[in-house]
Coordinates of C-alpha atoms in Angstrom, one line a residue:
M1 CA 146.2 58.9 -26.3
I2 CA 145.2 60.1 -22.8
L3 CA 146.9 63.4 -22.0
Q4 CA 148.4 64.0 -18.6
K5 CA 146.5 66.7 -16.7
P6 CA 148.8 69.5 -15.6
T7 CA 149.6 68.9 -11.9
F8 CA 149.7 71.6 -9.2
E9 CA 151.8 70.2 -6.5
V10 CA 150.9 71.0 -2.9
I11 CA 154.0 71.2 -0.7
A12 CA 153.4 71.3 3.0
P13 CA 156.5 71.3 5.3
D14 CA 156.3 69.1 8.4
F15 CA 155.0 70.7 11.5
G16 CA 157.6 73.1 12.9
H17 CA 159.5 73.6 9.6
S18 CA 159.5 76.5 7.2
F19 CA 161.0 74.5 4.3
T20 CA 161.0 70.9 3.0
Y21 CA 164.1 68.7 2.7
Q22 CA 164.1 65.3 0.9
K23 CA 166.8 62.9 -0.2
F24 CA 166.2 60.2 -2.7
D25 CA 168.4 57.2 -3.7
E26 CA 168.2 53.7 -5.1
D27 CA 166.2 52.5 -2.1
K28 CA 163.9 55.5 -2.1
P29 CA 163.5 56.8 -5.7
N30 CA 161.9 60.1 -6.5
M31 CA 158.5 59.1 -8.0
N32 CA 157.4 62.6 -9.0
T33 CA 158.3 62.5 -12.7
V34 CA 155.2 64.2 -14.1
W35 CA 155.0 67.8 -15.5
H36 CA 154.1 70.0 -12.4
Y37 CA 154.5 73.3 -10.8
H38 CA 154.3 74.9 -7.3
P39 CA 154.7 78.3 -5.6
E40 CA 157.9 77.1 -3.8
L41 CA 161.4 77.7 -5.1
E42 CA 163.1 74.4 -5.6
L43 CA 166.8 73.6 -5.2
V44 CA 167.8 70.2 -6.7
Y45 CA 171.2 68.5 -6.5
I46 CA 171.7 65.3 -8.5
N47 CA 174.8 63.4 -7.5
G48 CA 176.2 61.8 -10.7
G49 CA 174.3 60.3 -13.6
S50 CA 172.9 61.9 -16.7
G51 CA 169.4 62.7 -18.0
K52 CA 167.0 65.2 -19.4
R53 CA 165.9 68.5 -17.8
Q54 CA 162.7 70.2 -18.9
I55 CA 162.1 73.5 -17.1
G56 CA 159.6 76.0 -18.6
S57 CA 160.1 75.9 -22.4
H58 CA 163.8 74.9 -22.0
V59 CA 164.9 71.3 -22.6
S60 CA 168.5 70.1 -22.3
Y61 CA 170.7 67.1 -21.3
Y62 CA 172.8 67.1 -18.2
N63 CA 175.8 65.0 -17.6
D64 CA 177.7 64.1 -14.5
G65 CA 175.0 65.2 -12.2
D66 CA 173.2 68.6 -11.9
L67 CA 172.6 71.5 -9.6
I68 CA 169.4 73.5 -10.5
L69 CA 167.4 76.3 -8.9
I70 CA 163.8 76.6 -10.1
G71 CA 161.7 79.6 -9.6
S72 CA 158.1 79.9 -8.2
N73 CA 155.4 78.4 -10.4
L74 CA 157.9 77.4 -13.1
P75 CA 156.7 74.1 -14.6
H76 CA 159.2 71.3 -14.7
C77 CA 159.4 67.5 -15.0
G78 CA 161.2 65.1 -12.7
F79 CA 165.0 64.9 -13.4
T80 CA 165.8 61.3 -12.4
D81 CA 164.4 57.8 -13.0
G82 CA 165.6 54.2 -13.1
T83 CA 167.9 54.9 -16.2
T84 CA 169.6 58.1 -14.9
G85 CA 172.4 56.3 -13.1
N86 CA 172.7 58.9 -10.3
K87 CA 173.7 58.1 -6.7
S88 CA 171.2 60.3 -5.1
E89 CA 168.9 63.3 -5.5
T90 CA 168.5 66.0 -2.9
V91 CA 165.6 68.5 -3.0
V92 CA 165.0 71.6 -0.9
Q93 CA 161.8 73.6 -1.4
M94 CA 160.8 76.9 0.2
K95 CA 158.6 79.8 -0.4
Q96 CA 160.3 83.0 -1.3
D97 CA 159.1 84.6 1.9
F98 CA 159.6 81.5 4.1
L99 CA 161.5 83.6 6.7
G100 CA 159.0 86.5 6.6
F101 CA 158.0 89.2 4.2
D102 CA 160.9 91.5 5.0
F103 CA 163.7 89.2 5.9
F104 CA 165.3 89.1 2.5
N105 CA 165.0 92.9 2.0
I106 CA 167.8 93.7 4.4
P107 CA 171.2 94.7 2.7
E108 CA 172.9 91.5 3.8
M109 CA 170.5 89.5 1.7
K110 CA 171.2 91.3 -1.5
K111 CA 172.9 88.3 -3.2
I112 CA 170.0 86.0 -2.3
Q113 CA 167.5 88.6 -3.6
T114 CA 169.5 88.6 -6.9
I115 CA 169.4 84.8 -7.2
F116 CA 165.7 84.7 -6.3
E117 CA 165.0 87.1 -9.2
A118 CA 167.3 85.2 -11.7
C119 CA 165.8 81.8 -10.9
K120 CA 162.4 82.8 -12.3
G121 CA 163.4 81.2 -15.5
G122 CA 165.4 78.4 -13.9
I123 CA 169.2 78.2 -13.4
A124 CA 171.7 75.4 -13.9
F125 CA 175.1 75.6 -12.1
Y126 CA 178.2 74.0 -13.3
G127 CA 182.0 73.6 -12.6
K128 CA 183.3 74.1 -9.1
T129 CA 180.1 75.6 -7.9
K130 CA 178.2 72.4 -8.7
K131 CA 180.7 70.3 -6.9
K132 CA 181.1 72.5 -3.9
I133 CA 177.5 73.4 -3.3
G134 CA 176.4 69.8 -4.1
E135 CA 178.6 68.6 -1.2
K136 CA 177.0 71.2 1.1
I137 CA 173.5 70.2 0.1
E138 CA 174.3 66.5 0.8
I139 CA 175.6 67.4 4.3
L140 CA 172.2 68.8 5.2
E141 CA 171.1 65.2 5.9
Y142 CA 173.2 65.1 9.0
Q143 CA 172.4 68.6 10.4
T144 CA 169.9 69.8 13.0
D145 CA 166.9 71.8 11.7
F146 CA 168.6 75.1 12.8
Q147 CA 171.9 74.1 11.2
K148 CA 170.0 73.2 8.0
L149 CA 168.4 76.7 7.9
L150 CA 171.7 78.4 8.3
S151 CA 173.3 76.2 5.7
I152 CA 170.5 76.9 3.2
L153 CA 171.0 80.6 3.6
N154 CA 174.7 80.2 3.1
I155 CA 174.1 78.0 0.0
L156 CA 171.8 80.6 -1.5
N157 CA 174.3 83.4 -0.8
E158 CA 177.1 81.4 -2.5
L159 CA 174.9 80.7 -5.5
G160 CA 174.3 84.4 -5.7
N161 CA 178.0 85.0 -5.8
S162 CA 178.7 82.4 -8.4
E163 CA 179.5 83.1 -12.1
E164 CA 179.3 79.5 -13.1
F165 CA 175.6 79.3 -14.1
K166 CA 173.4 79.2 -17.1
L167 CA 169.9 80.7 -17.3
L168 CA 167.7 78.0 -18.7
N169 CA 165.0 80.3 -20.1
A170 CA 167.3 83.2 -20.9
E171 CA 164.9 84.9 -23.2
G172 CA 162.1 84.7 -20.6
F173 CA 159.3 82.4 -19.9
S174 CA 155.9 83.7 -18.7
M175 CA 152.9 81.7 -17.7
E176 CA 149.7 83.5 -18.3
S177 CA 147.9 84.2 -15.0
S178 CA 144.5 82.6 -16.0
M179 CA 143.9 78.9 -15.2
K180 CA 142.7 78.4 -18.8
D181 CA 146.0 79.6 -20.3
N182 CA 148.0 77.7 -17.6
D183 CA 146.2 74.4 -18.5
R184 CA 146.6 75.1 -22.2
I185 CA 150.3 75.5 -22.3
N186 CA 150.8 72.6 -19.9
M187 CA 148.7 70.4 -22.2
V188 CA 150.9 71.4 -25.2
F189 CA 154.1 70.5 -23.2
N190 CA 152.7 67.2 -22.1
F191 CA 151.6 66.3 -25.7
V192 CA 155.1 67.0 -27.0
K193 CA 156.6 64.9 -24.1
N194 CA 154.4 62.0 -25.0
N195 CA 154.5 62.2 -28.8
F196 CA 157.8 63.8 -29.9
E197 CA 158.9 60.6 -31.6
E198 CA 156.0 61.0 -34.0
E199 CA 155.2 63.7 -36.5
I200 CA 153.4 66.6 -34.8
S201 CA 151.6 68.9 -37.2
L202 CA 150.6 72.4 -36.3
E203 CA 147.0 71.5 -37.2
T204 CA 147.0 68.7 -34.6
I205 CA 148.4 70.9 -31.8
A206 CA 146.1 73.8 -32.8
D207 CA 143.1 71.5 -32.6
L208 CA 144.2 70.2 -29.2
T209 CA 144.1 73.8 -27.9
S210 CA 140.9 74.7 -29.7
M211 CA 142.7 77.5 -31.7
T212 CA 143.4 78.2 -35.3
V213 CA 147.0 77.5 -36.5
P214 CA 147.9 81.3 -36.8
S215 CA 146.4 82.0 -33.3
F216 CA 148.3 79.1 -31.7
C217 CA 151.6 80.1 -33.3
R218 CA 151.2 83.6 -31.9
Y219 CA 150.1 82.4 -28.5
F220 CA 153.0 79.8 -28.2
K221 CA 155.6 82.4 -29.2
K222 CA 154.2 84.9 -26.8
I223 CA 154.4 82.5 -23.9
T224 CA 157.7 80.7 -24.6
K225 CA 159.6 83.1 -26.7
K226 CA 160.1 80.2 -29.1
T227 CA 158.2 78.9 -32.2
F228 CA 156.5 75.6 -31.7
V229 CA 158.6 73.9 -34.3
Q230 CA 161.8 75.2 -32.6
F231 CA 160.6 73.8 -29.2
V232 CA 159.7 70.3 -30.7
N233 CA 163.1 70.1 -32.5
E234 CA 165.0 71.1 -29.3
Y235 CA 163.1 68.4 -27.4
R236 CA 164.0 65.8 -30.0
L237 CA 167.7 66.9 -30.1
V238 CA 167.9 66.6 -26.3
H239 CA 166.5 63.1 -26.5
A240 CA 169.1 62.3 -29.2
S241 CA 171.9 63.6 -26.9
K242 CA 170.7 61.2 -24.2
L243 CA 170.6 58.2 -26.6
L244 CA 174.1 59.1 -28.0
A245 CA 175.5 59.1 -24.5
E246 CA 173.7 56.1 -23.1
K247 CA 172.8 53.6 -25.9
P248 CA 175.1 51.7 -28.2
M249 CA 172.8 52.6 -31.2
S250 CA 173.8 53.7 -34.7
I251 CA 173.5 57.4 -35.3
A252 CA 170.8 56.7 -37.9
D253 CA 168.8 54.8 -35.3
V254 CA 169.3 57.6 -32.8
A255 CA 167.9 60.1 -35.4
F256 CA 164.9 57.9 -36.1
E257 CA 164.2 57.2 -32.4
S258 CA 164.3 60.9 -31.7
G259 CA 161.6 61.7 -34.3
F260 CA 163.8 62.7 -37.2
N261 CA 162.9 61.1 -40.6
N262 CA 165.6 63.0 -42.5
F263 CA 169.1 61.9 -41.5
S264 CA 170.9 64.9 -43.1
H265 CA 168.5 67.3 -41.4
F266 CA 169.2 65.6 -38.1
N267 CA 173.0 66.0 -38.5
K268 CA 172.7 69.6 -39.5
S269 CA 170.2 70.4 -36.6
F270 CA 172.3 68.5 -34.1
K271 CA 175.5 70.5 -35.0
Q272 CA 173.6 73.8 -34.8
F273 CA 172.3 72.8 -31.4
T274 CA 175.5 71.4 -29.8
G275 CA 178.3 72.8 -31.9
Q276 CA 179.3 69.2 -32.9
N277 CA 178.1 66.5 -35.2
P278 CA 176.6 63.4 -33.5
S279 CA 179.7 61.3 -33.8
E280 CA 182.0 64.0 -32.4
Y281 CA 179.5 64.5 -29.5
R282 CA 179.6 60.7 -28.7
N283 CA 183.3 60.5 -29.0
Q284 CA 183.9 63.4 -26.7
L285 CA 181.6 61.9 -24.1
K286 CA 183.6 58.6 -24.3
S287 CA 186.8 60.4 -23.7
I288 CA 185.4 62.2 -20.7
I289 CA 184.1 59.0 -19.2
Q290 CA 187.4 57.1 -19.8

């Protein structure tokens, strides 16, 4: 197995611009699906569809589109692909000081300062906020550069006022400052992404990082605030959620395809994770779609 090398994405706005704006659709899909990070904050609106989100040590399944704000240097994967079923994906990226070092320190920017601080661990918005702000983000396509700038400030301010949000790394997620540690944790995440359907022993992952098992367990818990076993199980359960929603597979096959060899353990873990057993989860999704 060849491991993906962690990717540092260089984002350079076009000449005369302080932020980047991109819109993707069926004719122009977003090809950046690898695990990557960058200094810029990233605001993503996915119009419709469903899929996985992996941001920091958080993995989850979104449904009926998504609205996400990702903090600086917070690793994440692409959110859409050919199976997501979304109409479009709009991405706005800007550095936290993209309007100058002192601009956001004035009193009128307090709400934006708050949202900048909160998004260090990633934020997903839902409800009316997702719908309303999503529409405003899509309108950016038809605005002048100056109108876009004003609209982005307005959007950030409204997000700062919203109560319809979930912190994706609520317990905190910290990347060590050294390149060695940065590469190491990214290597672990990529290995899980590529191998979660198989059994992953602590010995295997410790060898991968050139650490002893106890040292790796302490290291991973310090960085992600989760145990490695918990992280792998959550990744598998999110994949199971995706299969239950999108594939006409038996629940036993879903469990197996998600890396669970023990069906009763899968049922128990899924209910603890979602609050519902797999059949209840699938039936609820069917009722929403219908």
